[in-house]
Short mmCIF file of C-alpha atoms and ligand atoms in Angstrom, two decimals:
data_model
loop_
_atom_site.label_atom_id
_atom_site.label_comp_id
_atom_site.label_asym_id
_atom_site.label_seq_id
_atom_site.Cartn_x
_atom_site.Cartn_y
_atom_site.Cartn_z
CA UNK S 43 6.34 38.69 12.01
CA UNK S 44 3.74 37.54 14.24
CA UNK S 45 2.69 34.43 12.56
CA UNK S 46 6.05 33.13 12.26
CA UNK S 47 5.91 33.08 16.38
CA UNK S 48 2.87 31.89 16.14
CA UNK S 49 3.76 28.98 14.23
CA UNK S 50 6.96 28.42 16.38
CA UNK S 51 4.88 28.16 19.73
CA UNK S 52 2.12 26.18 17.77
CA UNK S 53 4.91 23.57 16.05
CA UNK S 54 6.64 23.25 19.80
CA UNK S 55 2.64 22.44 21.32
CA UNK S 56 1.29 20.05 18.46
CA UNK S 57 1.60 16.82 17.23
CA UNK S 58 3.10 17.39 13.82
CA UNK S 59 -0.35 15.80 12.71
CA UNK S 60 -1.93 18.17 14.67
CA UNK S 61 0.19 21.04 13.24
CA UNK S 62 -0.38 19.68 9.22
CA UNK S 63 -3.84 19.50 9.87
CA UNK S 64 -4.17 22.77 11.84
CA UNK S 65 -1.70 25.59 10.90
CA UNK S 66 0.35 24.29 7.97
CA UNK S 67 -3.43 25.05 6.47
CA UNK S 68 -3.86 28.48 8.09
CA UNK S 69 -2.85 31.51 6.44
CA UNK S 70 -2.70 35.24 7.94
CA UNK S 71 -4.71 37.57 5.51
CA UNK S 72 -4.12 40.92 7.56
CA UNK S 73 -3.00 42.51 10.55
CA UNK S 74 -5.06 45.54 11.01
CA UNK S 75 -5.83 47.88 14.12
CA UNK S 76 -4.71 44.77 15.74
CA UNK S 77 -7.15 42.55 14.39
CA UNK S 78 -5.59 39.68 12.64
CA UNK S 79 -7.70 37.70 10.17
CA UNK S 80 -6.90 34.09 9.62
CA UNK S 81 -8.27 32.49 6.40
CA UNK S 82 -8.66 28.57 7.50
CA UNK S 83 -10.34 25.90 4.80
CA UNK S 84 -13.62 25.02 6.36
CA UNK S 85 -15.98 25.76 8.91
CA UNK S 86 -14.60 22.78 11.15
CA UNK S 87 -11.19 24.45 10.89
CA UNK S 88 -12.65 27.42 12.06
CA UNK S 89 -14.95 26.46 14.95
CA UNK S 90 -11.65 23.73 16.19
CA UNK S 91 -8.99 27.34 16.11
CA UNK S 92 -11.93 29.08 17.90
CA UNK S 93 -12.33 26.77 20.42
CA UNK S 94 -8.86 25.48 20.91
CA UNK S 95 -6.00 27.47 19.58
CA UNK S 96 -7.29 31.12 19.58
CA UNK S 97 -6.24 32.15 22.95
CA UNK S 98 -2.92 31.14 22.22
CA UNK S 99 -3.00 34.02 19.23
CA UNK S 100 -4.34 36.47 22.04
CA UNK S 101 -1.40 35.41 24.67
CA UNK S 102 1.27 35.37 21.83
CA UNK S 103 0.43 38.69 20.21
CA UNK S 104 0.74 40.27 23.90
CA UNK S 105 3.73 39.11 24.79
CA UNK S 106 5.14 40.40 21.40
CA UNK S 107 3.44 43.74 20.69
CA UNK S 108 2.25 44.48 24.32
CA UNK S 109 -0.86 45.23 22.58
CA UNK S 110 -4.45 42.66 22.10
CA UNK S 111 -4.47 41.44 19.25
CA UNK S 112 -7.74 39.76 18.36
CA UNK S 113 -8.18 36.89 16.00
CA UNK S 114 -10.83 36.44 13.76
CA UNK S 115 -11.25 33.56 11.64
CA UNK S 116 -12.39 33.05 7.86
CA UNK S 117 -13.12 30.38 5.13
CA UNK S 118 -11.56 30.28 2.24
CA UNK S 119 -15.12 31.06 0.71
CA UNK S 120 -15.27 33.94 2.92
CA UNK S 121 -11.72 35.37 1.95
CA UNK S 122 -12.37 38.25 -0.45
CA UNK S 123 -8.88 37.68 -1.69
CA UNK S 124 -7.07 35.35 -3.84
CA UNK S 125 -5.37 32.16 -2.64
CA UNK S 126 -1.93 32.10 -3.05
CA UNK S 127 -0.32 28.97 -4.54
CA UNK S 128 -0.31 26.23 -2.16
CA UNK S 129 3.34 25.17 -1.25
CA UNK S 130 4.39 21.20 -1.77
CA UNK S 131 5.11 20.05 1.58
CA UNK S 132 8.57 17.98 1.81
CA UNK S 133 8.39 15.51 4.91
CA UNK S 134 10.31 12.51 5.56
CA UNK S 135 7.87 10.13 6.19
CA UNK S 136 7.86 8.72 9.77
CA UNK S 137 8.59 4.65 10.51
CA UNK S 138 5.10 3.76 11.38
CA UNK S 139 3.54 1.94 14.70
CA UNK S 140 2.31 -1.41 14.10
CA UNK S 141 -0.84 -2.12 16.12
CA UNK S 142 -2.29 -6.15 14.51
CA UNK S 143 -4.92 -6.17 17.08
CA UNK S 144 -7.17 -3.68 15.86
CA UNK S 145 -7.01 -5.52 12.10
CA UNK S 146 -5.07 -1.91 11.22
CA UNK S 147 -3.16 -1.50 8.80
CA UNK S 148 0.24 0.00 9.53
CA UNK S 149 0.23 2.09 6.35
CA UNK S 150 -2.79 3.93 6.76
CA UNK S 151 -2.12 6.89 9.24
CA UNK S 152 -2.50 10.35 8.99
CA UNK S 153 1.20 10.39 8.49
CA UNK S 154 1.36 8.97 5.14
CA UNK S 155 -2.33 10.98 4.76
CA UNK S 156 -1.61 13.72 1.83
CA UNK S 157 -4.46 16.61 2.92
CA UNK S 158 -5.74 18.04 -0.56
CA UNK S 159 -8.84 19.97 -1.65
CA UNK S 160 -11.23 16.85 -1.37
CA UNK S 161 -10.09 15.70 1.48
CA UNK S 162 -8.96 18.10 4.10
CA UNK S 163 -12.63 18.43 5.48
CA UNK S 164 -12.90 15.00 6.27
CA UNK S 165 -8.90 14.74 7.43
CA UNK S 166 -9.48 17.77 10.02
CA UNK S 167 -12.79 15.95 11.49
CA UNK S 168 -11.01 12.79 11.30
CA UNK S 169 -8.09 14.18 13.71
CA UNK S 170 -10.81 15.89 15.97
CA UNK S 171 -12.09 12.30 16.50
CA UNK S 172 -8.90 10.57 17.11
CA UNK S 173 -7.78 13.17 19.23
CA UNK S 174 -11.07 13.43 21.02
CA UNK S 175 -13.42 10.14 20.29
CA UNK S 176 -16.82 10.09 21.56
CA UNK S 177 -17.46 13.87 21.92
CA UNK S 178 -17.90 15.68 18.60
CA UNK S 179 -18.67 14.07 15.92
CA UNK S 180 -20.73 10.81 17.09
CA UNK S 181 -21.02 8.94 14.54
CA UNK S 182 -18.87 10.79 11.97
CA UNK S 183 -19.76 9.70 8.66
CA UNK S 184 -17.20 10.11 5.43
CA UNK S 185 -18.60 9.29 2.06
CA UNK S 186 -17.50 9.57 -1.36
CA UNK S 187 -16.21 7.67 -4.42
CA UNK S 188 -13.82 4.47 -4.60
CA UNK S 189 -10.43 4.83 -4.18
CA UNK S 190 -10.30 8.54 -2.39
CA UNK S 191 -9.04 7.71 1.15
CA UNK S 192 -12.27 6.41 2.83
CA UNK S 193 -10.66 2.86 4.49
CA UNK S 194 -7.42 5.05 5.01
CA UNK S 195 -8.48 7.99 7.27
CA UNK S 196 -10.70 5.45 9.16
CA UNK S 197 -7.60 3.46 10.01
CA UNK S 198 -6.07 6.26 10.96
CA UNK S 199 -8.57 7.65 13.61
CA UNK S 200 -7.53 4.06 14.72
CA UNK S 201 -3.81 3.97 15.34
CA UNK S 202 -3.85 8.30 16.41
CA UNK S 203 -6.31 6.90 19.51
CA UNK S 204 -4.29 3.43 19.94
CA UNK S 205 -1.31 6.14 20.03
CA UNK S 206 -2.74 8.43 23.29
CA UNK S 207 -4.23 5.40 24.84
CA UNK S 208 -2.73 2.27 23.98
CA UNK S 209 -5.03 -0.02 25.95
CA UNK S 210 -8.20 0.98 24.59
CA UNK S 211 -9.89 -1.17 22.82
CA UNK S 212 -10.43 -0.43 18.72
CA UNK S 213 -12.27 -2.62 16.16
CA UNK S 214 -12.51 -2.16 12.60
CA UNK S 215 -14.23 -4.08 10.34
CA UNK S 216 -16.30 -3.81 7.04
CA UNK S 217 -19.96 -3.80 7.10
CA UNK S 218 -19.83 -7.59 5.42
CA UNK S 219 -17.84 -8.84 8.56
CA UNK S 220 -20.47 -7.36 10.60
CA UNK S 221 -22.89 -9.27 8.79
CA UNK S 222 -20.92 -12.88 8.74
CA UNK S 223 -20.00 -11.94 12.71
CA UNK S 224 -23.80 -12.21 12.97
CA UNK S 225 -25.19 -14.23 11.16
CA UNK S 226 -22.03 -16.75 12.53
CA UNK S 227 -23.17 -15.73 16.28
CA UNK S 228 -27.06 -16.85 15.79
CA UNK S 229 -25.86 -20.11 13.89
CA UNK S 230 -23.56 -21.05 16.85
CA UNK S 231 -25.49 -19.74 19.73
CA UNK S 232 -23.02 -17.12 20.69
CA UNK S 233 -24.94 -13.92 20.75
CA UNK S 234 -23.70 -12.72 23.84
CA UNK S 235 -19.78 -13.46 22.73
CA UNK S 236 -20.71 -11.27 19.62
CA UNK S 237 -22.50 -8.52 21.91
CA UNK S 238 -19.47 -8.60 24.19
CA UNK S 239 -16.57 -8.39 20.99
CA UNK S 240 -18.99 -5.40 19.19
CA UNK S 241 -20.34 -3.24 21.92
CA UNK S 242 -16.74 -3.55 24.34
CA UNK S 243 -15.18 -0.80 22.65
CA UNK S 244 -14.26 2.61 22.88
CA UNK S 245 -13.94 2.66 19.18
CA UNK S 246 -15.73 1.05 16.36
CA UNK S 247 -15.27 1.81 12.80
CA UNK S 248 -17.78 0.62 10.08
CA UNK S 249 -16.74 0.64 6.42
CA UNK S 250 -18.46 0.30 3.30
CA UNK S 251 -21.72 0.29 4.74
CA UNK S 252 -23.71 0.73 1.53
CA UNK S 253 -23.23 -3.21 2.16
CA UNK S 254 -25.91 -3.06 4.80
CA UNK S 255 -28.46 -2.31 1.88
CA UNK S 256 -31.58 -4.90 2.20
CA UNK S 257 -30.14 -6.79 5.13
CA UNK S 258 -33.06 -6.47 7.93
CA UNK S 259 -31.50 -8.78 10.23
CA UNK S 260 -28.04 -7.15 10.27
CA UNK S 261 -29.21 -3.90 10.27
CA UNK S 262 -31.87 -4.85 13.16
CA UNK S 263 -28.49 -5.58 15.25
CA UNK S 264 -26.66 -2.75 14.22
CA UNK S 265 -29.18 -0.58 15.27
CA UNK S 266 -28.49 -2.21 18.65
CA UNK S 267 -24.35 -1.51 18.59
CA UNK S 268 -25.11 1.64 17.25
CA UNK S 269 -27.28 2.66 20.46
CA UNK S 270 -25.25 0.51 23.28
CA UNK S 271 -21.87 2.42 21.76
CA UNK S 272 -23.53 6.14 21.20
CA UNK S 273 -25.29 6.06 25.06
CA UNK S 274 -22.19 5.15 26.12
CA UNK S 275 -20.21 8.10 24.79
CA UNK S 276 -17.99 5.25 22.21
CA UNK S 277 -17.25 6.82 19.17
CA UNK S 278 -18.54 5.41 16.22
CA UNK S 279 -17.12 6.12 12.35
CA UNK S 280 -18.26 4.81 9.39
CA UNK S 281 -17.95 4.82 5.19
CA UNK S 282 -19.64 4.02 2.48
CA UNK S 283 -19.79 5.40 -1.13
CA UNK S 284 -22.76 7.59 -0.80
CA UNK S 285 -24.75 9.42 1.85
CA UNK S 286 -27.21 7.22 4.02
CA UNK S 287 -30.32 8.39 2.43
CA UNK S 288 -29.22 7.27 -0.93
CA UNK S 289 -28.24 3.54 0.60
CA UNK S 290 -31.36 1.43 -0.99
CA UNK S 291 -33.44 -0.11 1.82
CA UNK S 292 -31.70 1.44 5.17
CA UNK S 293 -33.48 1.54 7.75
CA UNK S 294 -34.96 5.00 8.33
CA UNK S 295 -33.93 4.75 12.03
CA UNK S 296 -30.26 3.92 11.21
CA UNK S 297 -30.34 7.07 8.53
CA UNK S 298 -31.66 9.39 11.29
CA UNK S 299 -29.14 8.40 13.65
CA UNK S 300 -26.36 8.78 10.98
CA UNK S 301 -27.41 12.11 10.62
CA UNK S 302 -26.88 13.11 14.23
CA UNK S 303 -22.77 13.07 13.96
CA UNK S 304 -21.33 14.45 11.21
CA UNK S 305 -21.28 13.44 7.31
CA UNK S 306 -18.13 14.50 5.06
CA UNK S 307 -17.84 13.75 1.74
CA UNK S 308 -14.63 12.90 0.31
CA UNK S 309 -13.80 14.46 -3.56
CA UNK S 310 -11.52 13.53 -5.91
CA UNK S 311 -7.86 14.88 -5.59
CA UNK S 312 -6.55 17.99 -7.67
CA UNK S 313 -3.40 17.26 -10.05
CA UNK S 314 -1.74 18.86 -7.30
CA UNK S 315 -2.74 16.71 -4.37
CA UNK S 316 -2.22 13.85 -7.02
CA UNK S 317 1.40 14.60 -7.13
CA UNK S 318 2.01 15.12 -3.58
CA UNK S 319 0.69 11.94 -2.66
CA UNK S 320 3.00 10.17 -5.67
CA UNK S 321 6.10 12.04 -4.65
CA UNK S 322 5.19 10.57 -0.81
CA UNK S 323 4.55 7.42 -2.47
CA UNK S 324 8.07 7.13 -4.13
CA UNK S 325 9.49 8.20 -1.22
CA UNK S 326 7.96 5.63 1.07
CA UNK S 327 9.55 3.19 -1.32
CA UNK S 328 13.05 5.05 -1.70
CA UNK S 329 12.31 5.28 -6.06
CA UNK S 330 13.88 8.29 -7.84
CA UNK S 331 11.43 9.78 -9.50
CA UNK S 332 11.56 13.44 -11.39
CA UNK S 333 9.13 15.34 -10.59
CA UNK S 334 7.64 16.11 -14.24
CA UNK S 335 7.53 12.29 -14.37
CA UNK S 336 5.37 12.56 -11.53
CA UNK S 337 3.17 15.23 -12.20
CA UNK S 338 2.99 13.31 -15.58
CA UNK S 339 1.79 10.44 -13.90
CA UNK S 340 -0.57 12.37 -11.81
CA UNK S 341 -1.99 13.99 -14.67
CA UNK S 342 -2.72 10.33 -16.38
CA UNK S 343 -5.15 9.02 -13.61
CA UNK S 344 -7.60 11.61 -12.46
CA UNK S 345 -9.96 10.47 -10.39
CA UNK S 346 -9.08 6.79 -8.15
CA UNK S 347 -6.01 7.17 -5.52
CA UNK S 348 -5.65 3.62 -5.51
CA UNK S 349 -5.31 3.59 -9.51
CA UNK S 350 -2.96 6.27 -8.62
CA UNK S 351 -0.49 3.90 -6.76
CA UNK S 352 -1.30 1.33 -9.33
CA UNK S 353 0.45 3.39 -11.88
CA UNK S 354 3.42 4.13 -10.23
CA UNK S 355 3.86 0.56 -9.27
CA UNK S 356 3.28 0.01 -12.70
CA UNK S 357 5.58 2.38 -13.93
CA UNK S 358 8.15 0.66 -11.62
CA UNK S 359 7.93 -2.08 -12.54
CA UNK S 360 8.58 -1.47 -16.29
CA UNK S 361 11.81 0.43 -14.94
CA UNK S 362 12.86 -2.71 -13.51
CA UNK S 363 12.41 -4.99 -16.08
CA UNK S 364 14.01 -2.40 -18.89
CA UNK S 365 16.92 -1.75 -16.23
CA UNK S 366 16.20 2.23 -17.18
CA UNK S 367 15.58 4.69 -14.71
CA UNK S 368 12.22 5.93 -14.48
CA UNK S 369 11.45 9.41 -16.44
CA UNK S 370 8.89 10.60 -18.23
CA UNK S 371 8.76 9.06 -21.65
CA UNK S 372 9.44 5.41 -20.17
CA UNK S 373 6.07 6.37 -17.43
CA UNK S 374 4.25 7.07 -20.89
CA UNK S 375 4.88 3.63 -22.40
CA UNK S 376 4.44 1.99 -18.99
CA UNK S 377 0.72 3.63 -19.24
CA UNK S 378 0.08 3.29 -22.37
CA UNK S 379 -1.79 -0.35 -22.17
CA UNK S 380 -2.83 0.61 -19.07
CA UNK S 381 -4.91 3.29 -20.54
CA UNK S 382 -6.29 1.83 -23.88
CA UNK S 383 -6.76 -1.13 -21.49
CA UNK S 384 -8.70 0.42 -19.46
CA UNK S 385 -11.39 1.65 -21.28
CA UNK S 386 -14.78 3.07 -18.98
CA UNK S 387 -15.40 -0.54 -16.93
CA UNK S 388 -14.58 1.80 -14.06
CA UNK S 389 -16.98 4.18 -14.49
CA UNK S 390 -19.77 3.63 -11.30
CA UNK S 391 -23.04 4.19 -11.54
CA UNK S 392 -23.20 6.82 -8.86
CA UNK S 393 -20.85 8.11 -11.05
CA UNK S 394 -23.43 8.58 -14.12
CA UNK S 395 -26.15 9.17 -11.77
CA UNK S 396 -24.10 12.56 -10.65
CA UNK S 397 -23.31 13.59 -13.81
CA UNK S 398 -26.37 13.25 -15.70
CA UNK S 399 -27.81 15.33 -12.31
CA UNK S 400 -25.19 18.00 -12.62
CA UNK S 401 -25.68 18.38 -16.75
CA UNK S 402 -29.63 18.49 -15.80
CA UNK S 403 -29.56 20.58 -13.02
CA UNK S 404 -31.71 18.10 -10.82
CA UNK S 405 -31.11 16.64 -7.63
CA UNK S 406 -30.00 13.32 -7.02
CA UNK S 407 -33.06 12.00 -5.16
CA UNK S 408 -35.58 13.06 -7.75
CA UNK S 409 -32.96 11.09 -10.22
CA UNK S 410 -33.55 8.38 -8.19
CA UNK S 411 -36.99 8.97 -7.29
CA UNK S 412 -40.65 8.52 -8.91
CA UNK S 413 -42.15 11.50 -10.12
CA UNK S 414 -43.49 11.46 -13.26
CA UNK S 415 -42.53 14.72 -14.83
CA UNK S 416 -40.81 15.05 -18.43
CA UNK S 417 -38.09 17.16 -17.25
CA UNK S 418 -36.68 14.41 -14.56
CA UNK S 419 -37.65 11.62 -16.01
CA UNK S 420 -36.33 11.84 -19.29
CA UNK S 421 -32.48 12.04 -17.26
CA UNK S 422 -33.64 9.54 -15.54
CA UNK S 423 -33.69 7.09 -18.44
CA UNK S 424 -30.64 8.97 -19.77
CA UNK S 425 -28.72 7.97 -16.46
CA UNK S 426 -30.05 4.30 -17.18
CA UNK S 427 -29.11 4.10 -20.55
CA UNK S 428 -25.76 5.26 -19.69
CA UNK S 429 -25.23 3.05 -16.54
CA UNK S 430 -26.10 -0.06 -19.17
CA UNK S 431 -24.28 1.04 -21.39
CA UNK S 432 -20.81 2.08 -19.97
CA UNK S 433 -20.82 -0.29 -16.72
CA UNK S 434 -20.71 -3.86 -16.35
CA UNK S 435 -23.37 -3.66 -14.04
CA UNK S 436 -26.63 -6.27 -14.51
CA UNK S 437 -30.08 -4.72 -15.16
CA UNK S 438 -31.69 -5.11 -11.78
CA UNK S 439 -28.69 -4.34 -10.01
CA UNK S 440 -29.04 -0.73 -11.87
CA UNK S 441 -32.39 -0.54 -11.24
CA UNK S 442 -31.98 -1.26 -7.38
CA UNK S 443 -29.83 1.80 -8.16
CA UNK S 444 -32.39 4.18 -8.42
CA UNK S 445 -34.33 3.43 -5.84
CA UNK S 446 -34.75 0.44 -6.02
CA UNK S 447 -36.71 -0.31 -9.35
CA UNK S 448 -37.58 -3.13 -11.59
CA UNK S 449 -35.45 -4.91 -14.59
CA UNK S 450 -37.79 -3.90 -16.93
CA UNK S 451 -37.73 -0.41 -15.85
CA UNK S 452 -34.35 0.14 -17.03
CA UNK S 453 -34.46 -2.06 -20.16
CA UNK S 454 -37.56 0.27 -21.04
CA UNK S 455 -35.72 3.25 -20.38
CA UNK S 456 -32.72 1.69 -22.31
CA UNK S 457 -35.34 1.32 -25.31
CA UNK S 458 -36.33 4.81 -25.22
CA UNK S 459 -33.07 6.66 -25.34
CA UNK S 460 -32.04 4.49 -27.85
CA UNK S 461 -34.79 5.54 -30.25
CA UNK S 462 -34.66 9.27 -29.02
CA UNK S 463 -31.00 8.73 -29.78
CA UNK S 464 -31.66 7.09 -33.23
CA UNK S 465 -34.43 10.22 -33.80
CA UNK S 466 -32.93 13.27 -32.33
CA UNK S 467 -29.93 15.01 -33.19
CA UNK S 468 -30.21 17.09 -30.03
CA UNK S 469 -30.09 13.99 -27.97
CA UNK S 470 -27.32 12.94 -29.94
CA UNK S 471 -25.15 15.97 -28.91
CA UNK S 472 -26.45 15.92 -24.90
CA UNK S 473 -25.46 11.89 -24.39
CA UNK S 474 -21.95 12.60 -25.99
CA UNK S 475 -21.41 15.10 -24.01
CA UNK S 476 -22.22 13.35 -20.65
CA UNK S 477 -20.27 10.60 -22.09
CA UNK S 478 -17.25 13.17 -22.44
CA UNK S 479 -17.50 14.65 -19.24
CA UNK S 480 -17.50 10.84 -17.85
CA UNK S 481 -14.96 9.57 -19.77
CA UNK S 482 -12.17 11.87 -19.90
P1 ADP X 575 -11.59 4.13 -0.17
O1 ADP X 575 -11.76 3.45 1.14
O2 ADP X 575 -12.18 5.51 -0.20
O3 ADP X 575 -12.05 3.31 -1.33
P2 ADP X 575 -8.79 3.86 0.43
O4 ADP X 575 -8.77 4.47 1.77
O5 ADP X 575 -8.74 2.39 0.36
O6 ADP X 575 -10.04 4.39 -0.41
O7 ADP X 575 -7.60 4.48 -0.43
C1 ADP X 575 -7.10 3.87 -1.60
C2 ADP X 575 -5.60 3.97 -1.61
O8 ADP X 575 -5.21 5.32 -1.80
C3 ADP X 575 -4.97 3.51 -0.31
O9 ADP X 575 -3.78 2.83 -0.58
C4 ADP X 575 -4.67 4.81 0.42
O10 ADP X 575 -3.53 4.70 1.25
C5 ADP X 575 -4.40 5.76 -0.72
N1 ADP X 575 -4.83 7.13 -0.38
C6 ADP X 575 -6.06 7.63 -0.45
N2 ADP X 575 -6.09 8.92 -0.10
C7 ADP X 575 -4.82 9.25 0.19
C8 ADP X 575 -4.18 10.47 0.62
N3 ADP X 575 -4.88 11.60 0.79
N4 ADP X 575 -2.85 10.44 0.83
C9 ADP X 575 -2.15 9.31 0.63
N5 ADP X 575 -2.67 8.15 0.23
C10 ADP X 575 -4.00 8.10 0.01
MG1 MG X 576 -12.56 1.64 1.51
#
């Protein structure tokens, strides 16, 4: 079997990263008048085995068959033929490299990095950068929801470089850091020690930079960073929970220039992914876990990763105390508060805004936007009434929300649901069933 070589030669020439992210996620559809067709899971995948790993396929399939074989190259999209059932991958997780200096943390590499559905986009560009920083992807840009492996893969971009060159210099911070280094530097007079700490990199990761929002000054000085690091071939990543355009009050020059990398969105994991990262979980921390108990737990928390670890520390806890091992009916009372405890407070309002889009069939930035017509507007409210009503959130921070509107907007809009509500039976049916889809 050719792709069994193939994976030999590949395992013996990769990182085992390199290998997860690479050929662990390749799959050989056919072998036909010597034209083998790969299915990969993205585009990336396919333009990185194009550009780096096909020739190996051509030298390989020589020195086997004496014949050329020729590789082409697929997405799952593409693949006219089913996907066969992924297979759980059983690792022993690896002791992991400290590195302080880089505020890292030692738990987030791409080691301890499950690659799922949502995720395996951004994980593949990820490694390209680590592997390759300043070249590809400048900036490269993940967004998504809380809790889905933003901070994590960033990290990790940071320890795979500190890995192949130990001396170069990596910062991370969060966008408020940023802001405090700042606004610290003009209050003290040290400007030029802040240029020096921010633009002396070959590496600077962002995070969270939805935080930027309707700071001028900070985002005035970013721009700066942003252009000393990009002409000088530094790689720049950076999070934040939604795409650039939908950040209220970025600057227009900072959103271009976001755009010029790469943007991946991060979705949330598959009860399968949920369970792999679990059982790596209870490994990490030596617990003996069944694995119905933790494809139970996986099934209990669908959307937040770090919820996800929540509940199993949870669940560990009330082993512990109870001096039981864990299984599956003592994870159910473990959850059990946690669940009627928990209620919708997590719910986000991006979260609403996306649904309410979806059940509409509108796009996000007319949600947001100002036109006047019936059929946006009318979601519009809906998404307003909801965001009041199932998030904790204060009026005008919803209505900076959707682009950036007034208090009174959304209280209006509030009004008027309500008493379409109260009138319309219709109305009635559509907000309980955007509640549904949000709340289970
Ligand atoms: P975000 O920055 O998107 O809010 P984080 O990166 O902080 O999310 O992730 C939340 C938690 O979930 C972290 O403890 C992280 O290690 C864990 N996590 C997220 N995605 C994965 C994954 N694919 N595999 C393993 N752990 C993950
Ligand atoms: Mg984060």
């Amino acid at each position: 079997d050719i792709w069994l070589d193939l994976q030999e030669s590949y395992r013996a020439e990769l990182s085992p990263t390199s290998y997860n992210a690479w050929i662990d996620t390749a799959q050989p559809l056919s072998l036909q008048n010597n034209q083998l067709i790969i299915e990969v899971p993205t585009s990336l995948h396919k333009n990185y085995w194009e550009k780096n790993l096909a020739t190996k396929i051509v030298e390989t399939g020589f020195k086997l068959t004496g014949q050329e074989i020729i590789p082409s190259f697929v997405t799952a999209d593409e693949a006219p033929l089913l996907e066969p059932a992924a297979k759980p991958k059983e690792e022993a997780p690896k002791p992991v490299e400290v590195t302080k200096k880089a505020m890292l943390n030692p738990k987030y590499t791409f080691d301890t990095f499950v690659i799922g559905k949502g995720n395996q986009m951004a994980h593949a560009a990820a490694l390209v950068v680590a592997e390759d920083p300043g070249s590809m992807y400048n900036p490269l840009f993940f967004y998504g929801g809380v809790g889905l492996g933003k901070t994590h893969l960033m990290h990790a971009i940071g320890h795979h470089m500190l890995l192949n060159q130990p001396n170069a210099k990596v910062k991370y911070v969060s966008s408020e850091t940023f802001a405090n280094d700042f606004i610290n530097s003009i209050q003290n007079k040290t400007a030029e020690e802040f240029r020096q700490e921010y633009r002396n990199v070959e590496l600077l990761l962002v995070d969270d930079i939805q935080f930027f929002a309707e700071k001028e000054a900070t985002q005035e000085e970013f721009f700066h960073t942003f252009n000393a690091l990009y002409n000088d071939g530094k790689q720049i990543v950076l999070t934040s929970d939604r795409l650039p355009n939908e950040i209220p009050k970025l600057q227009e020059r900072l959103v271009s220039r976001f755009a010029w990398g790469l943007s991946v969105d991060i979705t949330p994991p598959d009860l399968e992914t949920r369970t792999a990262i679990l059982r790596k979980k209870a490994a990490a921390e030596r617990l003996e876990i069944p694995d119905d108990t933790l494809s139970y737990i996986a099934g209990q928390i669908d959307s937040n990763i770090r919820e996800l670890e929540g509940a199993l520390v949870r669940v560990q806890a009330f082993a512990t105390i109870n001096s039981s091992d864990i299984t599956t009916s003592l994870a159910a009372d473990a959850l059990k508060t946690l669940k009627s405890g928990r209620g919708h407070s997590q719910l986000s309002i991006l979260q609403i805004q996306e649904e309410v889009a979806k059940y509409y069939h509108i796009q996000m930035k007319d949600l947001k936007g100002k036109k006047r017509v019936k059929s946006i507007v009318v979601p519009r409210q809906i998404a307003m009434y909801l965001s009041r009503e199932l998030t904790d959130n204060s009026l005008p921070k919803i209505g900076a929300e959707f682009g950036g509107k007034d208090h009174t907007t959304v209280i209006h809009a509030h009004e008027k649901i309500q008493q379409l509500i109260d009138s319309s039976a219709t109305m009635q049916n559509e907000i309980s069933e955007i509640k549904n889809f949000l709340l289970n």
